[in-house]
Coordinates of N, CA and C in Angstrom, one line a residue:
M1 N -43.8 -10.3 -50.6 CA -44.7 -9.2 -51.1 C -45.2 -9.6 -52.5
I2 N -46.4 -9.4 -52.7 CA -47.0 -9.8 -54.0 C -47.1 -8.4 -54.9
Q3 N -46.7 -8.5 -56.1 CA -46.5 -7.3 -56.8 C -47.8 -7.2 -57.9
N4 N -48.3 -6.1 -57.9 CA -49.5 -5.8 -58.7 C -49.2 -6.2 -60.2
P5 N -49.7 -7.3 -60.9 CA -49.6 -7.7 -62.1 C -49.4 -6.8 -63.2
A6 N -50.4 -5.5 -63.1 CA -50.3 -4.6 -64.2 C -49.2 -3.7 -64.1
K7 N -48.7 -3.5 -62.9 CA -47.5 -2.8 -62.7 C -46.1 -3.8 -63.2
T8 N -46.2 -5.0 -62.9 CA -45.1 -6.0 -63.2 C -45.0 -5.9 -64.8
Y9 N -46.2 -5.9 -65.5 CA -46.3 -5.9 -67.0 C -45.8 -4.6 -67.5
Q10 N -46.1 -3.5 -67.0 CA -45.7 -2.2 -67.5 C -43.9 -2.1 -67.1
N11 N -43.6 -2.5 -66.1 CA -42.2 -2.4 -65.8 C -41.5 -3.2 -66.9
N12 N -42.0 -4.6 -67.3 CA -41.3 -5.3 -68.3 C -41.5 -4.6 -69.5
Q13 N -42.5 -4.0 -69.8 CA -42.7 -3.2 -71.2 C -41.5 -2.3 -71.4
V14 N -41.3 -1.4 -70.3 CA -40.5 -0.2 -70.4 C -38.9 -0.9 -70.4
T15 N -38.7 -2.1 -69.4 CA -37.2 -2.4 -69.5 C -36.9 -3.2 -70.8
T16 N -37.8 -3.8 -71.6 CA -37.5 -4.5 -72.8 C -37.9 -3.7 -74.1
A17 N -38.2 -2.4 -73.9 CA -38.7 -1.6 -75.1 C -37.3 -1.0 -75.7
T18 N -37.2 -0.8 -77.0 CA -36.2 -0.4 -77.9 C -36.4 1.2 -77.6
P19 N -35.3 1.9 -77.9 CA -35.5 3.3 -77.8 C -36.7 4.0 -78.6
S20 N -37.1 3.5 -79.7 CA -38.2 3.8 -80.6 C -39.3 3.6 -79.8
E21 N -39.5 2.5 -79.3 CA -40.8 2.0 -78.5 C -41.0 3.0 -77.2
L22 N -39.8 3.2 -76.6 CA -39.8 4.3 -75.5 C -40.4 5.5 -75.8
T23 N -39.9 6.2 -77.0 CA -40.4 7.4 -77.3 C -42.0 7.3 -77.7
L24 N -42.3 6.3 -78.3 CA -43.7 6.1 -78.4 C -44.5 6.1 -77.2
M25 N -44.1 5.3 -76.1 CA -44.7 5.3 -75.0 C -44.6 6.6 -74.3
L26 N -43.8 7.4 -74.3 CA -43.8 8.8 -73.9 C -44.8 9.7 -74.7
Y27 N -44.9 9.5 -75.9 CA -45.8 10.2 -76.6 C -47.2 9.9 -76.0
N28 N -47.6 8.6 -76.1 CA -49.0 8.1 -75.7 C -49.1 8.4 -74.2
G29 N -48.1 8.5 -73.3 CA -48.4 8.8 -71.8 C -48.6 10.2 -71.7
A30 N -47.9 11.2 -72.5 CA -48.4 12.5 -72.6 C -49.9 12.6 -73.0
I31 N -50.3 12.0 -74.0 CA -51.5 12.3 -74.5 C -52.5 11.9 -73.3
K32 N -52.1 10.7 -72.7 CA -53.1 10.1 -71.7 C -53.4 11.3 -70.5
F33 N -52.2 11.8 -70.1 CA -52.0 12.8 -68.9 C -52.6 14.2 -69.3
I34 N -52.7 14.4 -70.5 CA -53.2 15.7 -71.1 C -54.8 15.5 -70.9
R35 N -55.3 14.3 -71.3 CA -56.7 14.0 -71.1 C -57.2 13.9 -69.7
Q36 N -56.3 13.4 -68.9 CA -56.7 13.4 -67.4 C -56.8 14.9 -66.9
A37 N -55.8 15.5 -67.5 CA -55.7 17.2 -67.0 C -57.1 17.7 -67.4
K38 N -57.4 17.6 -68.5 CA -58.6 18.4 -69.2 C -60.1 17.8 -68.4
N39 N -60.0 16.4 -68.0 CA -61.2 15.8 -67.4 C -61.1 16.5 -66.1
S40 N -60.0 16.5 -65.3 CA -60.0 17.1 -64.0 C -60.4 18.6 -64.0
I41 N -60.0 19.5 -65.1 CA -60.4 20.9 -65.2 C -62.0 20.8 -65.3
G42 N -62.5 20.0 -66.3 CA -63.9 19.9 -66.3 C -64.8 19.6 -65.0
E43 N -64.1 18.8 -64.2 CA -64.7 18.5 -62.8 C -64.3 19.6 -61.9
R44 N -63.6 20.5 -62.2 CA -63.2 21.4 -61.4 C -62.2 20.8 -60.2
Q45 N -61.5 19.8 -60.6 CA -60.4 19.2 -59.6 C -59.0 19.6 -59.9
F46 N -58.9 21.0 -59.6 CA -57.6 21.6 -60.1 C -56.3 21.2 -59.6
A47 N -56.3 20.7 -58.6 CA -55.1 19.8 -57.9 C -54.8 18.8 -59.1
Q48 N -55.8 17.9 -59.2 CA -55.4 17.0 -60.0 C -55.2 17.3 -61.4
A49 N -55.8 18.3 -62.0 CA -55.3 18.8 -63.1 C -54.0 19.2 -63.1
H50 N -53.5 19.9 -62.0 CA -52.1 20.6 -61.9 C -51.2 19.2 -62.1
E51 N -51.5 18.2 -61.2 CA -50.6 17.0 -61.3 C -50.4 16.2 -62.6
A52 N -51.5 16.2 -63.3 CA -51.6 15.6 -64.6 C -50.7 16.4 -65.6
N53 N -50.9 17.7 -65.5 CA -50.1 18.7 -66.4 C -48.6 18.6 -66.1
I54 N -48.2 18.5 -64.6 CA -46.8 18.3 -64.5 C -46.3 17.1 -65.1
R55 N -47.0 16.0 -65.0 CA -46.7 14.7 -65.7 C -46.2 14.9 -67.0
V56 N -47.2 15.6 -67.7 CA -46.8 15.9 -69.3 C -45.6 16.6 -69.4
Q57 N -45.5 17.7 -68.5 CA -44.2 18.4 -68.5 C -42.9 17.5 -68.3
D58 N -43.0 16.5 -67.5 CA -42.0 15.5 -67.0 C -41.6 14.8 -68.4
I59 N -42.8 14.4 -69.2 CA -42.6 13.5 -70.2 C -41.8 14.5 -71.2
L60 N -42.3 15.7 -71.4 CA -41.7 16.6 -72.2 C -40.3 16.8 -72.1
N61 N -40.0 17.1 -70.8 CA -38.5 17.2 -70.5 C -37.7 16.0 -70.6
E62 N -38.4 14.6 -70.6 CA -37.7 13.6 -71.1 C -37.3 13.6 -72.5
L63 N -38.4 13.7 -73.1 CA -38.2 13.9 -74.8 C -37.0 15.0 -75.2
I64 N -37.1 15.9 -74.2 CA -36.0 17.1 -74.7 C -34.4 16.6 -74.3
I65 N -34.5 15.9 -73.1 CA -33.2 15.3 -72.7 C -32.7 14.3 -73.6
T66 N -33.5 13.5 -74.2 CA -33.2 12.3 -74.9 C -32.9 12.8 -76.5
L67 N -33.1 13.9 -76.9 CA -33.3 14.3 -78.1 C -31.7 14.3 -78.8
N68 N -31.7 13.4 -79.9 CA -30.3 13.3 -80.7 C -30.0 14.6 -81.2
R69 N -29.0 15.5 -80.6 CA -29.0 16.7 -81.3 C -28.0 16.6 -82.6
D70 N -27.4 15.4 -82.7 CA -26.7 15.3 -84.1 C -27.4 15.2 -85.2
I71 N -28.8 14.8 -85.1 CA -29.6 15.0 -86.3 C -30.2 16.3 -86.6
P72 N -30.0 16.7 -87.9 CA -30.4 18.0 -88.3 C -31.9 18.3 -88.0
I73 N -32.9 17.5 -88.0 CA -34.2 17.7 -87.6 C -34.5 17.8 -86.2
S74 N -33.4 17.6 -85.4 CA -33.8 17.7 -83.9 C -33.9 19.1 -83.6
K75 N -33.3 20.1 -84.3 CA -33.6 21.6 -83.9 C -35.1 21.9 -84.1
Q76 N -35.7 21.4 -85.1 CA -37.2 21.6 -85.2 C -38.0 20.8 -84.2
F77 N -37.4 19.8 -83.7 CA -38.2 18.9 -82.6 C -38.0 19.9 -81.4
M78 N -36.9 20.4 -81.2 CA -36.7 21.2 -79.9 C -37.6 22.6 -79.9
T79 N -37.5 23.1 -80.9 CA -38.4 24.3 -81.2 C -39.8 24.0 -80.7
M80 N -40.4 22.9 -81.2 CA -41.7 22.4 -81.1 C -41.7 21.9 -79.6
Y81 N -40.9 21.3 -79.0 CA -41.1 20.9 -77.6 C -41.1 22.1 -76.6
E82 N -40.2 22.9 -77.0 CA -40.1 24.2 -76.1 C -41.4 25.0 -76.2
Y83 N -42.0 25.1 -77.4 CA -43.3 25.7 -77.6 C -44.3 24.9 -76.6
M84 N -44.4 23.7 -76.7 CA -45.3 22.8 -76.2 C -45.2 23.3 -74.7
M85 N -43.9 23.0 -74.3 CA -43.8 23.4 -72.5 C -44.3 24.6 -72.4
R86 N -43.9 25.8 -72.9 CA -44.6 26.9 -72.8 C -46.2 27.0 -72.7
R87 N -46.6 26.3 -73.6 CA -48.2 26.2 -73.7 C -48.8 25.3 -72.6
L88 N -48.1 24.3 -72.1 CA -48.4 23.6 -71.1 C -48.4 24.4 -69.7
I89 N -47.4 25.2 -69.4 CA -47.3 25.9 -68.4 C -48.5 27.0 -68.4
E90 N -48.6 27.7 -69.4 CA -49.8 28.6 -69.7 C -51.2 27.9 -69.3
A91 N -51.3 26.6 -70.0 CA -52.7 25.8 -69.6 C -52.6 25.7 -68.1
N92 N -51.6 25.2 -67.4 CA -51.7 25.1 -66.1 C -52.2 26.3 -65.4
L93 N -51.6 27.5 -65.5 CA -51.8 28.6 -64.7 C -53.2 29.1 -65.1
K94 N -53.8 28.8 -66.5 CA -55.1 29.3 -66.7 C -56.1 28.3 -66.6
K95 N -55.7 27.1 -66.3 CA -56.6 25.9 -66.3 C -57.4 25.9 -67.5
S96 N -56.7 26.0 -68.7 CA -57.3 26.1 -70.0 C -57.5 24.7 -70.7
T97 N -58.4 24.2 -71.0 CA -58.5 22.9 -71.7 C -58.4 23.3 -73.2
E98 N -58.6 24.6 -73.7 CA -58.3 24.9 -75.0 C -56.9 24.9 -75.3
I99 N -56.2 25.3 -74.6 CA -54.6 25.2 -74.7 C -54.1 23.7 -74.6
L100 N -54.8 23.0 -73.7 CA -54.4 21.5 -73.6 C -54.8 20.9 -75.0
N101 N -56.1 21.2 -75.5 CA -56.4 20.6 -76.9 C -55.3 20.9 -77.9
E102 N -54.6 22.0 -77.9 CA -53.6 22.5 -78.8 C -52.4 21.4 -78.7
V103 N -51.9 21.4 -77.4 CA -50.9 20.6 -77.1 C -51.1 19.1 -77.4
E104 N -52.3 18.6 -77.0 CA -52.8 17.2 -77.4 C -52.7 17.1 -78.8
D105 N -53.1 17.9 -79.6 CA -53.1 17.7 -81.1 C -51.7 17.6 -81.6
L106 N -50.6 18.4 -80.9 CA -49.4 18.4 -81.4 C -48.7 17.1 -80.9
F107 N -49.0 16.6 -79.6 CA -48.7 15.1 -79.4 C -49.0 14.1 -80.3
I108 N -50.4 14.2 -80.8 CA -50.9 13.3 -81.4 C -50.2 13.2 -82.8
Q109 N -49.8 14.3 -83.4 CA -49.2 14.4 -84.7 C -47.8 13.9 -84.4
F110 N -47.1 14.3 -83.4 CA -45.7 13.5 -83.1 C -45.9 12.0 -83.1
R111 N -46.7 11.8 -82.4 CA -47.0 10.1 -82.1 C -47.2 9.5 -83.5
D112 N -48.2 9.9 -84.2 CA -48.6 9.2 -85.5 C -47.5 9.3 -86.3
T113 N -46.8 10.4 -86.6 CA -45.6 10.4 -87.4 C -44.5 9.3 -86.8
W114 N -44.2 9.3 -85.7 CA -43.3 8.5 -84.9 C -43.7 7.0 -85.4
K115 N -44.9 6.7 -85.2 CA -45.4 5.4 -85.5 C -45.2 4.9 -87.0
E116 N -45.4 5.7 -87.9 CA -45.2 5.7 -89.3 C -43.7 5.4 -89.5
A117 N -42.9 6.2 -88.8 CA -41.2 6.2 -89.2 C -40.7 4.9 -88.6
M118 N -41.4 4.5 -87.4 CA -41.0 3.0 -86.9 C -41.6 1.9 -87.8
K119 N -42.6 2.1 -88.4 CA -43.1 1.2 -89.5 C -42.2 1.0 -90.7
L120 N -41.8 2.2 -91.0 CA -40.9 2.2 -92.3 C -39.7 1.7 -92.0
A121 N -39.0 2.1 -90.8 CA -37.7 1.5 -90.5 C -37.6 0.0 -90.4
K122 N -38.9 -0.5 -89.9 CA -39.0 -2.1 -89.8 C -39.1 -2.6 -91.3
Q123 N -39.8 -2.0 -92.2 CA -39.5 -2.6 -93.5 C -38.4 -2.5 -94.3
Q124 N -37.8 -1.5 -93.9 CA -36.4 -1.3 -94.5 C -35.4 -2.0 -94.0
G125 N -35.4 -2.5 -92.6 CA -34.6 -3.2 -91.5 C -34.4 -4.7 -92.0

């Protein structure tokens, strides 16, 4: 059976990524699925919007599960992640692109900060 080259590449990326890179992939994936949800709402494809929103919730759950609670700042991350989850659920119920915009902005901030932290860690490492 021939495997899809894009799928093979993606699988290799995930299996060879560092924990930091995996976190970055999760942030990017969440942003991608939020945008899909917003587009689907705009096209009145509510079932697809729901599926995309659930994917973002799954990613957020993964971020929560893998959060290192030994690090003091993790409490603030948890508070923000829980808030984002509540907003995602609300956006899904109301089919609200405004709420999705808010959550997307938060994910972008997390992603950009994470990228900077990765860059600093590389420079110091």
